[in-house]
JSON list of C-alpha atoms in Angstrom, two decimals:
[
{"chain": "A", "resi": 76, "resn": "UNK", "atom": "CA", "xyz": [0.00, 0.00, 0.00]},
{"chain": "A", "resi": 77, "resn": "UNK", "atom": "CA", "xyz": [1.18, 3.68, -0.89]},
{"chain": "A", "resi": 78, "resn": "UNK", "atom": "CA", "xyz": [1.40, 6.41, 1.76]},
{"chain": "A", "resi": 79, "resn": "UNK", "atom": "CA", "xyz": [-1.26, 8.25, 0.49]},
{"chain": "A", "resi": 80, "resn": "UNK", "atom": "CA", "xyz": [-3.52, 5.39, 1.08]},
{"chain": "A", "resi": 81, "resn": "UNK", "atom": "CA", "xyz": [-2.45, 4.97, 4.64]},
{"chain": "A", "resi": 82, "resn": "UNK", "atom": "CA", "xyz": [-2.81, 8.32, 5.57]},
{"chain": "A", "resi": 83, "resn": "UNK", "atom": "CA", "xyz": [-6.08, 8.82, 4.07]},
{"chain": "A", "resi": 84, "resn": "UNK", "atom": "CA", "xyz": [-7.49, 7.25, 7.18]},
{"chain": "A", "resi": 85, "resn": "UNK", "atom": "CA", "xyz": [-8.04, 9.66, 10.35]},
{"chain": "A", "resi": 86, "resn": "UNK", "atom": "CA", "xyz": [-7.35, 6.29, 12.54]},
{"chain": "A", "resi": 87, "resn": "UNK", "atom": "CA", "xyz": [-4.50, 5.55, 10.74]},
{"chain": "A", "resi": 88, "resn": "UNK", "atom": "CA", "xyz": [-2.84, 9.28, 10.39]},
{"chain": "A", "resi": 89, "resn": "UNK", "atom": "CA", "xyz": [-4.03, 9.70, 14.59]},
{"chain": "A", "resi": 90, "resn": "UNK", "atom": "CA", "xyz": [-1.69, 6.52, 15.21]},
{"chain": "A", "resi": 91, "resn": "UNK", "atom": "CA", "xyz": [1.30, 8.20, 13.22]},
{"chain": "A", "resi": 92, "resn": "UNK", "atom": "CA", "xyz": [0.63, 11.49, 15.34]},
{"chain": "A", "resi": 93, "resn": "UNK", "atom": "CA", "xyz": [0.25, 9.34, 18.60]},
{"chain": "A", "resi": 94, "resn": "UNK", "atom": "CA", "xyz": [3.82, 7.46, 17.49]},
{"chain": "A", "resi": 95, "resn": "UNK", "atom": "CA", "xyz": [5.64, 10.66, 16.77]},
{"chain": "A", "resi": 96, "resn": "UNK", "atom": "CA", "xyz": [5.85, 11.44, 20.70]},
{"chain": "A", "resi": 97, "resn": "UNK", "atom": "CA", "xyz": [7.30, 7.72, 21.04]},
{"chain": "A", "resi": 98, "resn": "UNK", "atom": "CA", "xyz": [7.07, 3.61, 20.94]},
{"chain": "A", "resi": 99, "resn": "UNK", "atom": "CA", "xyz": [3.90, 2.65, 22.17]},
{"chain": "A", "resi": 100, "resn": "UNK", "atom": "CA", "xyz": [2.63, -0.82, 22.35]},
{"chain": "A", "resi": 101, "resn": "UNK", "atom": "CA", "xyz": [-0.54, -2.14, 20.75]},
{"chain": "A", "resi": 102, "resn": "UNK", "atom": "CA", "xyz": [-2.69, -2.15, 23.84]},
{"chain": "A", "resi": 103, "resn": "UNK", "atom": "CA", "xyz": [-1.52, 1.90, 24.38]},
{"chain": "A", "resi": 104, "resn": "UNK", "atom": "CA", "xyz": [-2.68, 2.44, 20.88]},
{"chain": "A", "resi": 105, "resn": "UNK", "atom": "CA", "xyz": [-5.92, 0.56, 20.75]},
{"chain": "A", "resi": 106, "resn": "UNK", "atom": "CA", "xyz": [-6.82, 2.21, 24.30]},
{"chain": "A", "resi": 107, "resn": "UNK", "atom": "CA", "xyz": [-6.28, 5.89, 22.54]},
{"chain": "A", "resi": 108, "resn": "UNK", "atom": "CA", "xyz": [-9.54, 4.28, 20.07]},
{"chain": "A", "resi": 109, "resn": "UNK", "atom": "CA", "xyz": [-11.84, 3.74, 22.72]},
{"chain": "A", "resi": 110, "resn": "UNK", "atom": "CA", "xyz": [-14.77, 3.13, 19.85]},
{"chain": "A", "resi": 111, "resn": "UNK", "atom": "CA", "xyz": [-12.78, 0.85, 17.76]},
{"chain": "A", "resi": 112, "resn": "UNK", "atom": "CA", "xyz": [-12.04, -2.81, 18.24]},
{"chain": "A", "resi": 113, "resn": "UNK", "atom": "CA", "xyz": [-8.19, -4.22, 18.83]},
{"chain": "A", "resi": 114, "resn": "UNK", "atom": "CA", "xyz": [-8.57, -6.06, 15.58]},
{"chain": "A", "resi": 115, "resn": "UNK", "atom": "CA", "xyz": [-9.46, -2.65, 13.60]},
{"chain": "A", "resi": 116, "resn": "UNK", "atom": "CA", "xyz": [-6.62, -0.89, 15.19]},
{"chain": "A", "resi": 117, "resn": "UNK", "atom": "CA", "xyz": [-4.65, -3.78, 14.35]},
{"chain": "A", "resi": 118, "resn": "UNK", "atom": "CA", "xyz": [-5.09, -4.08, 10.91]},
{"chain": "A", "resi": 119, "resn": "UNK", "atom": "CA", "xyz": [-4.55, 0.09, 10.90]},
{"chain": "A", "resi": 120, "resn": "UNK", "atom": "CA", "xyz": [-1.24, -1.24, 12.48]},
{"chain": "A", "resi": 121, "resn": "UNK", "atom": "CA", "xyz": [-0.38, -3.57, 9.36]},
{"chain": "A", "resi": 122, "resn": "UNK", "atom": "CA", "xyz": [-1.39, -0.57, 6.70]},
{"chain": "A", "resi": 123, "resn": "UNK", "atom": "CA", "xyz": [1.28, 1.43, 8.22]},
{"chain": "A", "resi": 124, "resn": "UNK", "atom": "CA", "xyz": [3.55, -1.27, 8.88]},
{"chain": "A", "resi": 125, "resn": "UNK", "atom": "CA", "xyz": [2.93, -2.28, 5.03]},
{"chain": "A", "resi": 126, "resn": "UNK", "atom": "CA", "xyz": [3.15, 1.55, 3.89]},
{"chain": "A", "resi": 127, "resn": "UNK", "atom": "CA", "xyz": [6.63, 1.94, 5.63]},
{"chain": "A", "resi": 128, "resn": "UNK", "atom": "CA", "xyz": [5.50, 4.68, 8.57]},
{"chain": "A", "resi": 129, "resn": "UNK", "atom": "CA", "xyz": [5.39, 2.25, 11.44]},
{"chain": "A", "resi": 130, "resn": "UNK", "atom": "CA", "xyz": [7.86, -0.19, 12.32]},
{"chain": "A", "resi": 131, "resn": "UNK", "atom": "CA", "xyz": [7.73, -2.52, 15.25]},
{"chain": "A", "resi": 132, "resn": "UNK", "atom": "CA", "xyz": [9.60, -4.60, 17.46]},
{"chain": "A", "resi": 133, "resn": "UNK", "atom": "CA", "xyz": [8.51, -7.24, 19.75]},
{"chain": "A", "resi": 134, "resn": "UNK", "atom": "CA", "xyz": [9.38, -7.46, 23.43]},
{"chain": "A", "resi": 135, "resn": "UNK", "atom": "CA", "xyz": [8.31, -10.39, 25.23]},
{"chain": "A", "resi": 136, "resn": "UNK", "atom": "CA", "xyz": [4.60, -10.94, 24.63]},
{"chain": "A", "resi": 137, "resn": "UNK", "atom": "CA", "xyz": [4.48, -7.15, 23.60]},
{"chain": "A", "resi": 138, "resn": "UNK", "atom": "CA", "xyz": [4.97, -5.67, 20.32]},
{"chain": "A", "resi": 139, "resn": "UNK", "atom": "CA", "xyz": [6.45, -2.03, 19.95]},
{"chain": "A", "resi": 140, "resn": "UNK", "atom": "CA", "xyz": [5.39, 0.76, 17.51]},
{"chain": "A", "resi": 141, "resn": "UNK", "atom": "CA", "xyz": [7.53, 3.20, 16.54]},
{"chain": "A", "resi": 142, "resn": "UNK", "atom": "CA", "xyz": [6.93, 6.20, 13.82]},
{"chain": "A", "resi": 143, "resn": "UNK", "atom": "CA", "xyz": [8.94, 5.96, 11.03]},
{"chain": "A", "resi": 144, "resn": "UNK", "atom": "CA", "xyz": [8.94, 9.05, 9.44]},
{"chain": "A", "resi": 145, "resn": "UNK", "atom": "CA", "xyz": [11.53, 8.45, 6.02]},
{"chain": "A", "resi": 146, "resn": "UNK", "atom": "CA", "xyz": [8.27, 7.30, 3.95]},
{"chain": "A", "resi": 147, "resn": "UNK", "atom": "CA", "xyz": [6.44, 10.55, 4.68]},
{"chain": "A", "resi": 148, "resn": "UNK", "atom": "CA", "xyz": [8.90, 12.09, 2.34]},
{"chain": "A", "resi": 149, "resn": "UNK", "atom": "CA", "xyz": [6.82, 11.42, -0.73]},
{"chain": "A", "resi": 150, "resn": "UNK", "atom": "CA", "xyz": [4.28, 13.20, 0.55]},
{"chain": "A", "resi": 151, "resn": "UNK", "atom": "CA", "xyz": [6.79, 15.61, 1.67]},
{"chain": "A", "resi": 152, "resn": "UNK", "atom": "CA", "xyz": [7.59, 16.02, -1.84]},
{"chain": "A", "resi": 153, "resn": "UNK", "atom": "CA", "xyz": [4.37, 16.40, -3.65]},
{"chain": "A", "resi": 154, "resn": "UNK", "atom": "CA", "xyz": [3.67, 18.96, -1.08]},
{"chain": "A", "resi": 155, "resn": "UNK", "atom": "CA", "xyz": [6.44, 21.15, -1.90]},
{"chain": "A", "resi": 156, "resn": "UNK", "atom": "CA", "xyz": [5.26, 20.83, -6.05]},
{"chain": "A", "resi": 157, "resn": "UNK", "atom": "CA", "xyz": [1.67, 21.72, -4.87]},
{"chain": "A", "resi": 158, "resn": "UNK", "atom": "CA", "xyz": [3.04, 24.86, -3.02]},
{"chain": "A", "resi": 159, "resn": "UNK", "atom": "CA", "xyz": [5.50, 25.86, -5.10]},
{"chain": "A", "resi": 160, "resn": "UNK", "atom": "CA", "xyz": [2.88, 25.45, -7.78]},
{"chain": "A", "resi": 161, "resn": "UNK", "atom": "CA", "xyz": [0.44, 28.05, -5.81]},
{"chain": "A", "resi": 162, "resn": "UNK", "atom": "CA", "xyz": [2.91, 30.38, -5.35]},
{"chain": "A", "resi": 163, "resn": "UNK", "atom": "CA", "xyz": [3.74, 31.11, -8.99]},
{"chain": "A", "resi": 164, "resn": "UNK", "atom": "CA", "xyz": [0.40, 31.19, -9.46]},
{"chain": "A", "resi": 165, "resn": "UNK", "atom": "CA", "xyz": [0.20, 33.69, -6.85]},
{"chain": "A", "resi": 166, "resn": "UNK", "atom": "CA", "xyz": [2.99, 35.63, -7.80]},
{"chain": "A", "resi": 167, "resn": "UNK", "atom": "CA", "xyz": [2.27, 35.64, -11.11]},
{"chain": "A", "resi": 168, "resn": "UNK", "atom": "CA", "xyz": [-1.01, 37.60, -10.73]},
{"chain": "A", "resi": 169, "resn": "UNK", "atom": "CA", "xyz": [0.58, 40.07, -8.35]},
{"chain": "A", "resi": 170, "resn": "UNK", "atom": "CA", "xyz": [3.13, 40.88, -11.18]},
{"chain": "A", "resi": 171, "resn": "UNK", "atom": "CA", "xyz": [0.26, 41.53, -13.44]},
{"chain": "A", "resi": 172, "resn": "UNK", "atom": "CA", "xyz": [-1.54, 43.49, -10.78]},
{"chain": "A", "resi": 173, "resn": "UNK", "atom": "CA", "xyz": [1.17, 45.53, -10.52]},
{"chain": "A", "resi": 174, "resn": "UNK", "atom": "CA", "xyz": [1.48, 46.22, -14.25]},
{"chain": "A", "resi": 175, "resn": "UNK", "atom": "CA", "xyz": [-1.90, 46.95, -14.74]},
{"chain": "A", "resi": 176, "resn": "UNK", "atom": "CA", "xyz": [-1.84, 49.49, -11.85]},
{"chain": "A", "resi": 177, "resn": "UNK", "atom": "CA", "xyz": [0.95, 51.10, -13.67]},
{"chain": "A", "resi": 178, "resn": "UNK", "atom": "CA", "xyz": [-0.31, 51.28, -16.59]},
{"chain": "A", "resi": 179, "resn": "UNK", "atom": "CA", "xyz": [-4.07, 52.79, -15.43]},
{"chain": "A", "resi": 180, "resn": "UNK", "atom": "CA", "xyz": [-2.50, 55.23, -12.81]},
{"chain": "A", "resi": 181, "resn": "UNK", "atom": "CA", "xyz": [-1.99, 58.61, -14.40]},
{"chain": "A", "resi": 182, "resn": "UNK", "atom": "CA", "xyz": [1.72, 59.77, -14.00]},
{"chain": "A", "resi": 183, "resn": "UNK", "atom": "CA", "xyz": [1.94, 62.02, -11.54]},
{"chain": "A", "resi": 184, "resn": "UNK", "atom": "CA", "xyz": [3.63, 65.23, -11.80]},
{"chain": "A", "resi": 185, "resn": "UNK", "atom": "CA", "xyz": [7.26, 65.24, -10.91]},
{"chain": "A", "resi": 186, "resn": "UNK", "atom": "CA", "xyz": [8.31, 68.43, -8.72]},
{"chain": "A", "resi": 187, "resn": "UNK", "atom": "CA", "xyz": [10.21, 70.67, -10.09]},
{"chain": "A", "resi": 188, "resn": "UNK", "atom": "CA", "xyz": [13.64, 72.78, -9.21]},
{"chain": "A", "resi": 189, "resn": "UNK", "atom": "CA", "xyz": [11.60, 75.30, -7.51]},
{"chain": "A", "resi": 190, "resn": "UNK", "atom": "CA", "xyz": [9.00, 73.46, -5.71]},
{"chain": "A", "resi": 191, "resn": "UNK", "atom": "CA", "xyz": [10.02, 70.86, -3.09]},
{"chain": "A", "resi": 192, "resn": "UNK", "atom": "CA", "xyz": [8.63, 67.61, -3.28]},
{"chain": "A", "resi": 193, "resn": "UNK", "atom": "CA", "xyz": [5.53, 66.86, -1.52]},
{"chain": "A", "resi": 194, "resn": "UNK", "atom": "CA", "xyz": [5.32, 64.21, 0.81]},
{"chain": "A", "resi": 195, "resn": "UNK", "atom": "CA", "xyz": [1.50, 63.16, 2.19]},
{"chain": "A", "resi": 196, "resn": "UNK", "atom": "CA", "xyz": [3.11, 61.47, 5.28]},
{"chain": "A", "resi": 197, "resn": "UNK", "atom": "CA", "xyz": [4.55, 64.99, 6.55]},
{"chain": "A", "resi": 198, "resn": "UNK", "atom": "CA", "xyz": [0.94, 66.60, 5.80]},
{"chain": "A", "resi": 199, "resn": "UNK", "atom": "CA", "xyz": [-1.61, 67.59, 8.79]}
]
């Protein structure tokens, strides 16, 4: 399964969250779901293990989750093309805003020898 699939889920991208403050065992995790069955969080368990952001580790009788955050990098990635993308966009249609204000804004009259300039911030 791809990382975009596992985190689609709100279960799934809650356990990644609840991993990124540390290892926590199954039991920790499926208490955090109070609504949803230890199977369900389980198999949420095996997307992520299968997706690459979990990893675990068994201890005795106890297995160990732990965040593995190198296969959020994709998504890492298209993120950076999607913003990058909306910033040209946006930047783009401030530079023609700002040519079309230049070219509709009558030219103003520029002070001459005599006269000093006029500055609206020193008036009143």
């Amino acid at each position: 399964m791809d990382v975009f699939t596992a985190v689609a889920d709100p279960v799934r991208r809650r356990i990644v969250v609840l991993l990124g403050d540390g290892p926590l065992t199954a039991g920790a995790l499926a208490a955090a779901f109070p609504g949803i069955s230890r199977p369900a969080v389980s198999r949420h368990l095996r997307v992520l293990r299968e997706a690459g952001l979990v990893a675990a580790e068994t201890a005795g009788r106890e297995r160990h989750y732990r965040a593995d955050h190198g296969a959020l990098r994709e998504i890492d990635r298209w993120l950076a093309t999607v913003r990058r993308q909306a910033w040209d966009q946006r930047i783009d249609a401030l530079g023609t805003e700002v040519h079309r204000t230049r070219r509709d804004r009558p030219a103003e009259p520029r002070a001459t020898a005599d006269e000093p300039p006029t500055d609206s911030r020193s008036a009143g």
